[in-house]
Coordinates of C-alpha atoms in Angstrom, one line a residue:
M1201 CA 0.2 -0.3 0.0
L1202 CA 2.8 2.4 1.3
V1203 CA 4.5 1.8 -2.4
L1204 CA 1.2 2.4 -4.2
I1205 CA 1.2 6.0 -2.1
Q1206 CA 4.4 6.8 -2.9
Q1207 CA 3.9 5.5 -7.2
T1208 CA 0.8 8.0 -7.6
S1209 CA 2.4 10.4 -5.0
G1210 CA 5.0 10.5 -8.0
E1211 CA 2.9 10.7 -10.9
G1212 CA 1.7 14.2 -9.6
L1213 CA 3.9 15.6 -8.6
E1214 CA 5.4 15.1 -12.6
R1215 CA 2.0 16.1 -13.9
K1216 CA 1.9 19.0 -12.5
K1217 CA 5.3 19.4 -13.1
L1218 CA 4.6 19.3 -17.0
M1219 CA 0.6 21.5 -16.4
E1220 CA 3.8 24.2 -14.9
N1221 CA 6.1 24.3 -18.0
T1222 CA 2.1 24.0 -20.6
I1223 CA 1.1 26.9 -22.3
L1224 CA -1.3 25.9 -23.5
E1225 CA -3.0 22.5 -23.4
I1226 CA -6.7 22.1 -26.1
K1227 CA -9.2 19.1 -25.1
N1228 CA -11.9 17.1 -27.2
L1229 CA -11.7 19.2 -29.4
S1230 CA -14.3 18.9 -31.8
K1231 CA -16.0 21.2 -34.9
S1232 CA -17.7 20.6 -38.1
F1233 CA -19.1 22.3 -41.1
A1234 CA -22.5 20.9 -42.0
K1235 CA -22.3 16.9 -42.7
N1236 CA -17.9 17.8 -42.9
K1237 CA -16.3 16.7 -39.0
V1238 CA -12.9 19.1 -40.1
L1239 CA -12.7 18.2 -36.1
D1240 CA -12.5 15.1 -34.3
G1241 CA -12.3 14.9 -30.5
I1242 CA -8.1 16.5 -30.7
N1243 CA -5.4 15.9 -28.2
L1244 CA -3.0 18.4 -27.7
T1245 CA 0.0 20.1 -25.8
L1246 CA 2.3 23.1 -25.8
E1247 CA 5.9 24.1 -24.2
K1248 CA 6.2 27.5 -23.3
G1249 CA 8.9 28.8 -24.9
S1250 CA 8.9 25.4 -27.6
V1251 CA 7.9 25.2 -31.3
L1252 CA 5.2 23.0 -32.6
G1253 CA 4.5 21.6 -35.7
L1254 CA 1.9 21.4 -37.4
M1255 CA 2.2 19.2 -40.6
G1256 CA -1.0 16.7 -42.4
E1257 CA -2.9 16.4 -45.6
N1258 CA -4.8 20.1 -47.0
G1259 CA -8.1 19.5 -44.9
A1260 CA -6.2 17.6 -42.1
G1261 CA -7.5 20.3 -39.6
K1262 CA -4.7 22.7 -39.5
S1263 CA -5.7 25.7 -39.8
T1264 CA -9.3 25.4 -38.8
M1265 CA -8.1 24.4 -35.1
M1266 CA -5.7 27.2 -35.0
K1267 CA -8.7 29.5 -36.0
C1268 CA -11.2 27.7 -33.3
L1269 CA -8.4 29.4 -30.6
F1270 CA -8.1 32.4 -32.7
G1271 CA -11.7 33.1 -32.4
I1272 CA -12.5 32.2 -35.5
Y1273 CA -14.6 30.4 -35.4
A1274 CA -16.4 28.5 -32.9
K1275 CA -15.4 25.1 -31.8
D1276 CA -18.4 22.4 -31.2
E1277 CA -16.7 20.3 -28.2
G1278 CA -14.4 21.0 -26.6
Q1279 CA -11.0 23.1 -23.8
F1280 CA -8.7 26.1 -24.4
I1281 CA -6.6 25.4 -21.5
F1282 CA -4.2 28.9 -21.9
D1283 CA -1.8 28.8 -19.0
G1284 CA -3.8 27.5 -16.3
R1285 CA -6.8 29.3 -17.3
Q1286 CA -9.1 27.9 -19.4
I1287 CA -10.7 30.2 -22.5
N1288 CA -13.3 30.4 -25.5
F1289 CA -12.2 33.7 -27.0
K1290 CA -14.5 35.0 -28.9
S1291 CA -13.0 36.7 -31.7
P1292 CA -9.2 38.0 -33.3
K1293 CA -8.8 41.0 -31.1
E1294 CA -10.0 39.3 -27.9
A1295 CA -6.5 36.5 -28.2
L1296 CA -4.5 39.3 -29.3
E1297 CA -5.3 41.4 -26.7
N1298 CA -4.9 38.6 -24.2
G1299 CA -1.9 36.8 -25.9
V1300 CA -2.1 34.5 -28.8
A1301 CA -1.2 36.1 -32.5
M1302 CA -1.9 34.3 -35.2
V1303 CA 0.7 34.8 -39.0
H1304 CA -2.1 33.6 -41.6
Q1305 CA -0.4 31.8 -44.6
E1306 CA -3.0 34.0 -46.7
L1307 CA -2.9 37.9 -45.8
N1308 CA -5.5 40.4 -44.7
Q1309 CA -3.4 43.6 -45.1
C1310 CA -4.4 47.0 -46.0
L1311 CA -2.5 47.4 -48.8
D1312 CA -3.2 51.4 -50.0
R1313 CA -1.8 52.2 -46.3
S1314 CA 1.6 52.0 -44.8
V1315 CA 3.7 49.7 -42.6
T1316 CA 3.3 51.9 -39.3
D1317 CA -0.5 52.3 -40.1
N1318 CA -0.6 48.2 -40.7
L1319 CA 0.6 47.9 -38.0
F1320 CA -1.3 50.1 -35.6
L1321 CA -4.8 49.3 -37.0
G1322 CA -6.9 48.9 -34.0
R1323 CA -4.5 50.6 -31.8
Y1324 CA -3.8 53.6 -32.7
P1325 CA -2.3 55.7 -29.8
T1326 CA -4.0 58.9 -29.3
H1327 CA -2.7 62.3 -27.7
G1328 CA -5.8 64.7 -26.4
G1329 CA -8.1 62.7 -28.9
I1330 CA -5.9 62.6 -31.9
V1331 CA -3.4 59.6 -33.5
D1332 CA -0.4 60.4 -31.8
E1333 CA 2.3 59.3 -34.8
N1334 CA 5.5 60.2 -33.8
K1335 CA 5.0 57.9 -31.5
M1336 CA 4.1 55.0 -33.7
L1337 CA 6.6 55.7 -35.9
G1338 CA 8.8 55.6 -32.5
E1339 CA 7.3 52.7 -31.9
A1340 CA 7.5 50.8 -35.3
N1341 CA 11.0 51.4 -35.6
K1342 CA 12.2 50.1 -32.2
L1343 CA 10.0 47.0 -33.8
F1344 CA 12.2 46.5 -36.9
A1345 CA 15.3 47.5 -35.0
S1346 CA 14.4 44.6 -32.1
L1347 CA 14.2 42.0 -34.5
N1348 CA 16.6 43.2 -37.4
M1349 CA 14.5 44.2 -40.2
N1350 CA 14.8 46.6 -42.5
V1351 CA 12.1 47.7 -42.7
N1352 CA 11.1 51.4 -44.1
P1353 CA 7.1 51.8 -42.2
G1354 CA 6.2 55.0 -44.2
T1355 CA 6.5 52.3 -47.5
I1356 CA 3.2 51.9 -48.1
M1357 CA 1.6 48.1 -48.4
R1358 CA 1.3 47.8 -52.4
T1359 CA 4.6 48.7 -53.2
M1360 CA 6.0 45.5 -51.5
S1361 CA 6.1 42.2 -52.3
V1362 CA 4.7 39.7 -51.0
S1363 CA 7.5 38.5 -48.7
Q1364 CA 8.6 41.9 -47.6
R1365 CA 4.6 41.9 -46.8
Q1366 CA 4.7 38.6 -45.1
M1367 CA 7.9 40.3 -43.0
V1368 CA 5.6 42.6 -41.5
E1369 CA 3.4 40.8 -40.6
I1370 CA 5.8 38.0 -38.4
A1371 CA 6.8 41.7 -36.9
K1372 CA 3.0 42.3 -36.1
A1373 CA 2.3 39.4 -33.9
V1374 CA 4.9 40.0 -31.9
S1375 CA 4.2 43.1 -31.4
Y1376 CA 1.2 41.6 -29.7
N1377 CA 4.1 40.4 -26.9
A1378 CA 2.3 37.4 -27.7
K1379 CA 2.7 33.7 -25.1
I1380 CA 1.9 32.0 -28.3
I1381 CA 1.9 33.0 -32.5
V1382 CA 0.3 30.4 -34.5
L1383 CA 2.7 30.6 -38.0
D1384 CA 0.4 29.0 -40.6
E1385 CA 2.8 28.4 -44.3
P1386 CA 5.0 31.4 -43.0
T1387 CA 8.1 30.7 -45.5
S1388 CA 6.2 30.4 -48.0
S1389 CA 7.1 32.8 -49.9
L1390 CA 10.3 34.2 -48.2
T1391 CA 13.3 33.6 -49.6
E1392 CA 16.6 31.3 -48.1
R1393 CA 17.8 34.4 -46.3
E1394 CA 14.3 35.2 -45.4
V1395 CA 13.3 31.8 -44.0
K1396 CA 16.9 32.2 -41.7
K1397 CA 15.8 35.5 -40.5
L1398 CA 12.7 34.0 -39.7
F1399 CA 14.2 31.1 -38.1
S1400 CA 17.1 33.4 -36.1
I1401 CA 13.6 35.7 -34.5
V1402 CA 11.5 32.4 -33.7
N1403 CA 15.0 31.0 -32.0
D1404 CA 15.5 34.4 -30.4
L1405 CA 11.6 34.6 -28.8
K1406 CA 11.8 30.8 -27.6
S1407 CA 14.2 32.1 -25.5
K1408 CA 12.0 34.3 -24.0
G1409 CA 9.4 32.4 -23.0
V1410 CA 7.1 32.9 -26.9
S1411 CA 6.1 28.9 -27.8
F1412 CA 5.1 29.0 -31.2
M1413 CA 3.2 26.9 -33.4
Y1414 CA 3.9 26.0 -36.5
I1415 CA 2.1 25.0 -39.7
S1416 CA 4.0 23.8 -42.5
H1417 CA 4.4 21.5 -45.6
K1418 CA 8.0 22.0 -45.4
M1419 CA 9.9 19.0 -43.4
D1420 CA 13.4 20.3 -44.4
E1421 CA 12.1 23.6 -42.0
V1422 CA 9.4 21.2 -39.2
F1423 CA 12.5 19.1 -38.4
E1424 CA 15.4 22.3 -38.3
I1425 CA 12.4 24.6 -36.4
C1426 CA 10.7 22.5 -34.1
D1427 CA 10.8 21.2 -30.9
A1428 CA 7.6 18.5 -31.4
V1429 CA 5.6 17.7 -34.6
S1430 CA 2.1 16.9 -34.3
V1431 CA -0.1 15.4 -37.5
L1432 CA -3.5 15.6 -38.5
R1433 CA -5.3 13.0 -41.1
D1434 CA -8.9 13.9 -41.7
G1435 CA -9.4 15.8 -38.4
K1436 CA -7.6 13.5 -36.3
L1437 CA -4.7 14.0 -34.2
I1438 CA -2.2 11.0 -35.8
M1439 CA 0.5 11.3 -33.7
T1440 CA 2.8 13.7 -31.9
K1441 CA 6.7 13.6 -31.4
K1442 CA 9.9 14.8 -30.5
T1443 CA 11.4 15.7 -34.0
K1444 CA 14.5 14.0 -33.5
E1445 CA 12.8 11.2 -32.8
T1446 CA 10.9 10.9 -35.4
N1447 CA 11.9 11.3 -39.3
M1448 CA 10.7 12.6 -42.9
N1449 CA 9.0 9.0 -43.7
E1450 CA 7.7 8.5 -40.5
L1451 CA 6.0 11.5 -40.9
I1452 CA 5.0 11.2 -45.2
A1453 CA 3.6 8.0 -44.1
A1454 CA 1.3 9.7 -40.1
M1455 CA -0.1 12.3 -42.2
V1456 CA -0.3 11.1 -46.2
G1457 CA -1.8 6.7 -44.4
R1458 CA 0.4 5.0 -46.7
S1459 CA 4.5 5.8 -46.9
L1460 CA 5.8 7.5 -50.8
D1461 CA 8.6 5.8 -52.1
N1462 CA 9.5 8.9 -54.3
R1463 CA 9.0 12.4 -53.9
F1464 CA 9.0 12.8 -57.3
P1465 CA 7.4 10.9 -59.4
P1466 CA 9.7 9.4 -62.3
V1467 CA 9.3 12.2 -65.3
D1468 CA 9.2 10.4 -68.3
N1469 CA 7.4 12.2 -70.9
V1470 CA 9.8 13.3 -74.1
P1471 CA 9.6 16.6 -75.4
G1472 CA 8.9 17.2 -79.2
R1473 CA 9.4 20.1 -81.4
D1474 CA 10.1 23.9 -80.8
Y1475 CA 6.6 25.2 -80.1
L1476 CA 6.4 28.4 -78.4
E1477 CA 9.5 31.1 -78.3
V1478 CA 10.2 33.8 -76.2
S1479 CA 12.5 36.2 -78.3
H1480 CA 14.4 39.8 -76.6
L1481 CA 11.7 39.8 -74.2
T1482 CA 11.4 43.0 -72.4
T1483 CA 9.1 45.4 -69.9
K1484 CA 7.9 49.0 -70.2
F1485 CA 6.9 49.7 -66.3
D1486 CA 9.4 49.0 -63.5
P1487 CA 10.4 46.5 -62.1
K1488 CA 11.2 46.1 -66.2
L1489 CA 13.2 42.6 -67.6
E1490 CA 15.3 43.0 -70.2
D1491 CA 15.9 40.9 -73.0
I1492 CA 14.5 37.6 -72.6
S1493 CA 15.3 34.9 -74.8
F1494 CA 14.6 31.4 -75.0
T1495 CA 12.1 28.1 -76.8
V1496 CA 9.8 25.9 -75.0
R1497 CA 9.5 22.8 -77.3
K1498 CA 5.9 21.0 -77.3
G1499 CA 5.3 18.4 -74.2
E1500 CA 8.3 20.1 -71.9
I1501 CA 7.8 20.7 -68.0
F1502 CA 10.4 23.9 -68.8
G1503 CA 11.6 25.0 -65.0
L1504 CA 11.8 28.7 -64.2
Y1505 CA 13.9 29.3 -60.4
G1506 CA 15.7 32.4 -58.9
L1507 CA 15.2 34.3 -56.1
V1508 CA 12.0 36.0 -55.0
G1509 CA 12.5 39.7 -56.5
A1510 CA 14.3 38.2 -59.9
G1511 CA 11.8 38.4 -61.7
R1512 CA 9.9 35.2 -62.9
S1513 CA 6.2 36.2 -62.3
E1514 CA 6.8 39.0 -64.8
L1515 CA 7.6 37.4 -67.3
L1516 CA 4.0 35.1 -67.0
E1517 CA 2.2 38.2 -66.8
S1518 CA 4.2 39.2 -69.5
M1519 CA 3.5 36.2 -71.4
F1520 CA -0.1 36.3 -71.1
G1521 CA -1.0 39.5 -71.2
I1522 CA -1.3 41.0 -68.2
R1523 CA 1.5 42.9 -68.0
T1524 CA 3.0 45.6 -71.5
I1525 CA 6.1 44.2 -73.8
A1526 CA 8.3 47.1 -74.8
S1527 CA 9.9 45.5 -77.5
G1528 CA 10.2 41.8 -78.3
R1529 CA 7.5 38.8 -79.2
L1530 CA 6.0 36.0 -78.6
I1531 CA 6.3 32.8 -81.3
L1532 CA 4.0 29.7 -81.4
D1533 CA 4.2 27.4 -83.3
G1534 CA 6.0 30.1 -85.7
R1535 CA 3.1 33.2 -85.6
P1536 CA 3.5 35.8 -84.3
L1537 CA 1.5 37.2 -81.2
R1538 CA 1.2 40.7 -79.5
F1539 CA -1.7 39.9 -76.1
K1540 CA -2.5 43.4 -75.4
S1541 CA -4.9 40.8 -72.9
S1542 CA -5.0 38.0 -70.7
K1543 CA -8.5 36.9 -72.8
D1544 CA -6.4 37.5 -76.1
A1545 CA -3.4 35.3 -74.3
M1546 CA -6.5 33.0 -74.0
D1547 CA -7.4 33.0 -76.5
Y1548 CA -4.3 31.4 -78.4
D1549 CA -4.6 28.2 -75.3
F1550 CA -2.7 29.8 -72.9
A1551 CA -4.0 29.4 -69.0
L1552 CA -2.0 30.8 -65.9
V1553 CA -2.6 30.3 -62.8
T1554 CA -1.1 33.0 -60.8
E1555 CA 1.3 33.0 -57.8
E1556 CA -1.7 34.7 -54.8
R1557 CA -4.9 33.1 -55.2
K1558 CA -6.4 35.0 -53.0
L1559 CA -5.7 37.9 -54.6
N1560 CA -6.3 37.1 -58.0
G1561 CA -6.6 33.4 -58.2
M1562 CA -9.8 33.2 -56.8
F1563 CA -13.5 34.4 -56.4
G1564 CA -13.2 33.7 -52.0
K1565 CA -17.1 35.0 -52.5
D1566 CA -18.3 32.6 -55.0
T1567 CA -18.6 28.5 -54.7
I1568 CA -16.8 25.7 -55.9
K1569 CA -18.9 25.8 -58.7
F1570 CA -18.9 29.1 -60.1
N1571 CA -14.7 28.6 -59.3
T1572 CA -14.4 26.3 -61.5
V1573 CA -16.9 27.1 -64.5
I1574 CA -15.7 31.0 -64.7
T1575 CA -13.1 30.4 -67.6
N1576 CA -14.7 28.3 -69.8
L1577 CA -18.3 30.0 -70.0
P1578 CA -19.5 29.5 -73.6
S1579 CA -18.9 26.0 -73.4
Y1580 CA -21.9 25.7 -70.7
K1581 CA -24.3 27.4 -73.4
Q1582 CA -27.1 25.7 -75.1
R1583 CA -29.3 28.2 -77.1
G1584 CA -27.6 31.4 -75.8
V1585 CA -28.4 30.2 -72.0
L1586 CA -26.3 28.8 -69.3
N1587 CA -27.0 25.3 -68.1
M1588 CA -26.8 24.8 -65.2
K1589 CA -26.5 20.9 -65.4
L1590 CA -23.5 21.2 -67.6
M1591 CA -21.9 23.5 -65.0
T1592 CA -23.1 21.4 -61.8
D1593 CA -20.9 19.1 -63.8
A1594 CA -18.2 20.6 -65.1
A1595 CA -17.6 21.1 -61.2
N1596 CA -18.1 17.6 -60.1
R1597 CA -15.6 16.8 -63.0
Q1598 CA -13.3 18.3 -61.4
I1599 CA -14.0 17.7 -57.7
R1600 CA -13.3 14.3 -59.1
M1601 CA -9.2 14.6 -60.5
M1602 CA -8.4 16.7 -58.3
R1603 CA -9.0 14.7 -55.5
T1604 CA -11.1 18.3 -54.1
K1605 CA -12.1 17.1 -50.7
C1606 CA -15.1 18.8 -50.0
V1607 CA -19.2 18.7 -49.6
S1608 CA -20.2 19.7 -52.6
S1609 CA -19.8 22.0 -55.7
E1610 CA -22.1 24.7 -53.7
E1611 CA -19.9 25.0 -51.4
L1612 CA -17.9 28.8 -50.8
I1613 CA -14.4 28.3 -51.9
T1614 CA -13.0 30.3 -49.0
S1615 CA -14.4 27.7 -46.2
L1616 CA -11.4 25.0 -48.5
S1617 CA -8.5 24.6 -46.8
G1618 CA -5.9 26.8 -49.2
G1619 CA -4.5 23.3 -51.1
N1620 CA -8.0 22.7 -51.8
Q1621 CA -9.0 26.1 -53.4
Q1622 CA -5.8 24.8 -55.6
K1623 CA -7.0 22.0 -56.6
V1624 CA -9.9 24.3 -57.7
I1625 CA -7.8 27.5 -59.4
I1626 CA -5.9 24.6 -60.9
G1627 CA -9.9 22.4 -62.2
K1628 CA -10.7 25.9 -63.5
W1629 CA -8.0 25.8 -65.7
M1630 CA -7.9 22.2 -66.6
E1631 CA -11.6 22.3 -67.6
R1632 CA -10.4 24.8 -70.8
E1633 CA -7.8 21.9 -71.4
P1634 CA -5.5 25.1 -72.6
N1635 CA -2.2 23.9 -74.6
V1636 CA 0.7 26.3 -72.9
F1637 CA 0.2 25.5 -68.5
L1638 CA 1.8 28.8 -67.3
L1639 CA 2.2 27.5 -63.3
D1640 CA 3.3 29.9 -60.8
E1641 CA 4.3 28.1 -57.4
P1642 CA 1.8 25.9 -58.7
T1643 CA 2.0 23.8 -55.2
R1644 CA 2.6 26.8 -52.6
G1645 CA 0.1 25.5 -49.1
I1646 CA 0.1 22.1 -49.8
D1647 CA 0.9 19.0 -49.1
V1648 CA 3.3 17.0 -49.5
G1649 CA 0.6 13.8 -51.1
A1650 CA -1.2 16.8 -52.9
K1651 CA 1.8 17.6 -54.3
Y1652 CA 2.8 14.0 -55.9
E1653 CA -1.0 14.5 -57.3
I1654 CA -0.8 17.8 -59.3
Y1655 CA 3.1 16.3 -60.3
Q1656 CA 1.6 13.7 -61.3
L1657 CA -0.9 15.7 -63.0
I1658 CA 1.7 18.0 -64.6
I1659 CA 4.1 15.2 -66.4
E1660 CA 0.5 13.6 -67.6
M1661 CA -0.5 17.2 -68.9
A1662 CA 3.5 16.9 -70.8
K1663 CA 3.1 13.1 -72.3
N1664 CA -0.2 14.6 -73.7
G1665 CA 1.3 17.4 -75.7
K1666 CA 0.8 20.6 -72.8
T1667 CA 4.0 23.0 -73.5
I1668 CA 4.1 23.8 -69.2
I1669 CA 5.5 26.8 -67.9
V1670 CA 6.5 26.9 -64.1
V1671 CA 7.4 28.5 -61.4
S1672 CA 8.9 27.0 -57.8
S1673 CA 10.8 28.4 -54.9
E1674 CA 11.4 25.1 -53.9
M1675 CA 15.0 23.5 -55.0
P1676 CA 13.8 19.8 -54.6
E1677 CA 10.5 20.9 -56.8
I1678 CA 12.1 23.0 -59.6
L1679 CA 14.7 20.1 -59.9
G1680 CA 12.3 16.6 -59.2
I1681 CA 10.0 17.5 -62.1
T1682 CA 11.1 19.1 -65.2
N1683 CA 12.9 17.9 -67.9
R1684 CA 15.1 22.0 -68.3
I1685 CA 15.6 24.7 -66.2
A1686 CA 16.4 28.5 -66.4
V1687 CA 17.6 30.8 -63.8
M1688 CA 16.7 34.5 -63.9
S1689 CA 18.6 36.6 -61.9
N1690 CA 18.3 40.6 -60.4
H1691 CA 14.8 40.6 -63.9
R1692 CA 17.6 39.2 -66.5
L1693 CA 18.0 35.6 -67.7
A1694 CA 20.7 33.8 -66.5
G1695 CA 21.1 30.8 -67.9
I1696 CA 19.6 27.5 -69.0
V1697 CA 20.2 24.2 -68.2
E1698 CA 18.9 20.6 -68.5
T1699 CA 18.0 19.4 -65.0
K1700 CA 19.3 16.2 -65.3
N1701 CA 23.0 17.0 -65.8
T1702 CA 22.6 20.7 -63.4
N1703 CA 22.2 20.9 -59.6
Q1704 CA 21.5 22.7 -56.4
E1705 CA 25.0 24.5 -56.6
E1706 CA 24.9 25.8 -60.1
L1707 CA 20.9 27.0 -60.1
L1708 CA 22.2 29.3 -56.9
R1709 CA 26.0 30.2 -58.5
L1710 CA 23.0 31.5 -61.1
S1711 CA 19.8 32.8 -59.6
A1712 CA 23.2 35.6 -57.8
M1713 CA 24.9 36.2 -61.1
Y1714 CA 23.8 39.8 -61.7
L1715 CA 23.4 40.3 -57.7

């Protein structure tokens, strides 16, 4: 009996010690949307001064769980125990004021206002009833200096790159003196240098007792920055382990319910004759592209690599008629083209998947069906009138082909996870059966299982004779799914290499050629 009492006492001390070191405990958390159970009895703990990675396929419930914590969604069941007390935030403002901050994957900023305005939105300091701009400026400069960020607080957000705006959002989260910061795909638009800067900030804040929930599909980063990792699948918690006690294969198997022996399918397409030529293309407005020339073959997967800001997206937009070409031309199958608009490009069977799906890739206030059929409306007309059955059939066809996780095609596209939104966007272009597919970061924010499906789709399109140009910031991806790679450096073409004959060092050397 004495031994039993001692053991129980020891277990109690261990439990007390664990709770003293716990900043957040999630108990039996559940959440459903209509008939779709997104979270199913989640139990999770976050230790003080640690980074917990959250991984899982798109739609597994990662972002939904954090939005329940942050007061964006109301949970159906369960408890949040934050710093020893039960909480139930009703709004993001309440969460921020109580020490919980979240940096969302899709940035939601006032683009026509300055960095300072965005930092202090909703909490402007006042003096005598008037906004104290000097105090705001001083505190903004102090914040950026403490984070070793080179940011001008007076810069208008719209003039900044996606990566710069993302770093501002991270700084804003830090400015609330948060005890917990949730980072949802924080490096999806960051350069390698900016990723290192972010990790330096995270490690510095960890040493001061700040805790992080780190949602990411990038396994290398999870193993580098996270102390532990939890995997969700179909709304259930599958595993939680210290990162040093697991490996990439175990995580993949936990995420997708099966092992992926190879991260990339075999690139077995056979490029044919020269089909699309970009000849001495130079753009008119900043950032200016200078004298870009290359030729892509029919059925080829042609990669575009370079540092963020090198001009890759601008090149695709110029080819699609969005940006004005000052000189040079496009030649498609021997015929010179000059697109004055994206409609002109679409008429010649070009398609463009943009980098920022929320900003310019989808209609966020409409349904999956609407977003699927919007680029191809004439095909769904009968006797001059849109046929609802044809549009529904098209949406359901793409849902099946892309394996999009949703309840029905009538769901709002914003109710889907980021990766499933991307599947809808790719599906809308598949309905048009384009001959030239321009893909700007097509797997951004997509889980490892869905990425593999996208890779298979790209390779299959190339085998069917489609010409594909794909931009990617992920070195393994650009090396894993292309036939050739063009490397951009400071808005110029630094070189073109055969994928099978190159390596990461050569790509990095070329990307720095004109810096």
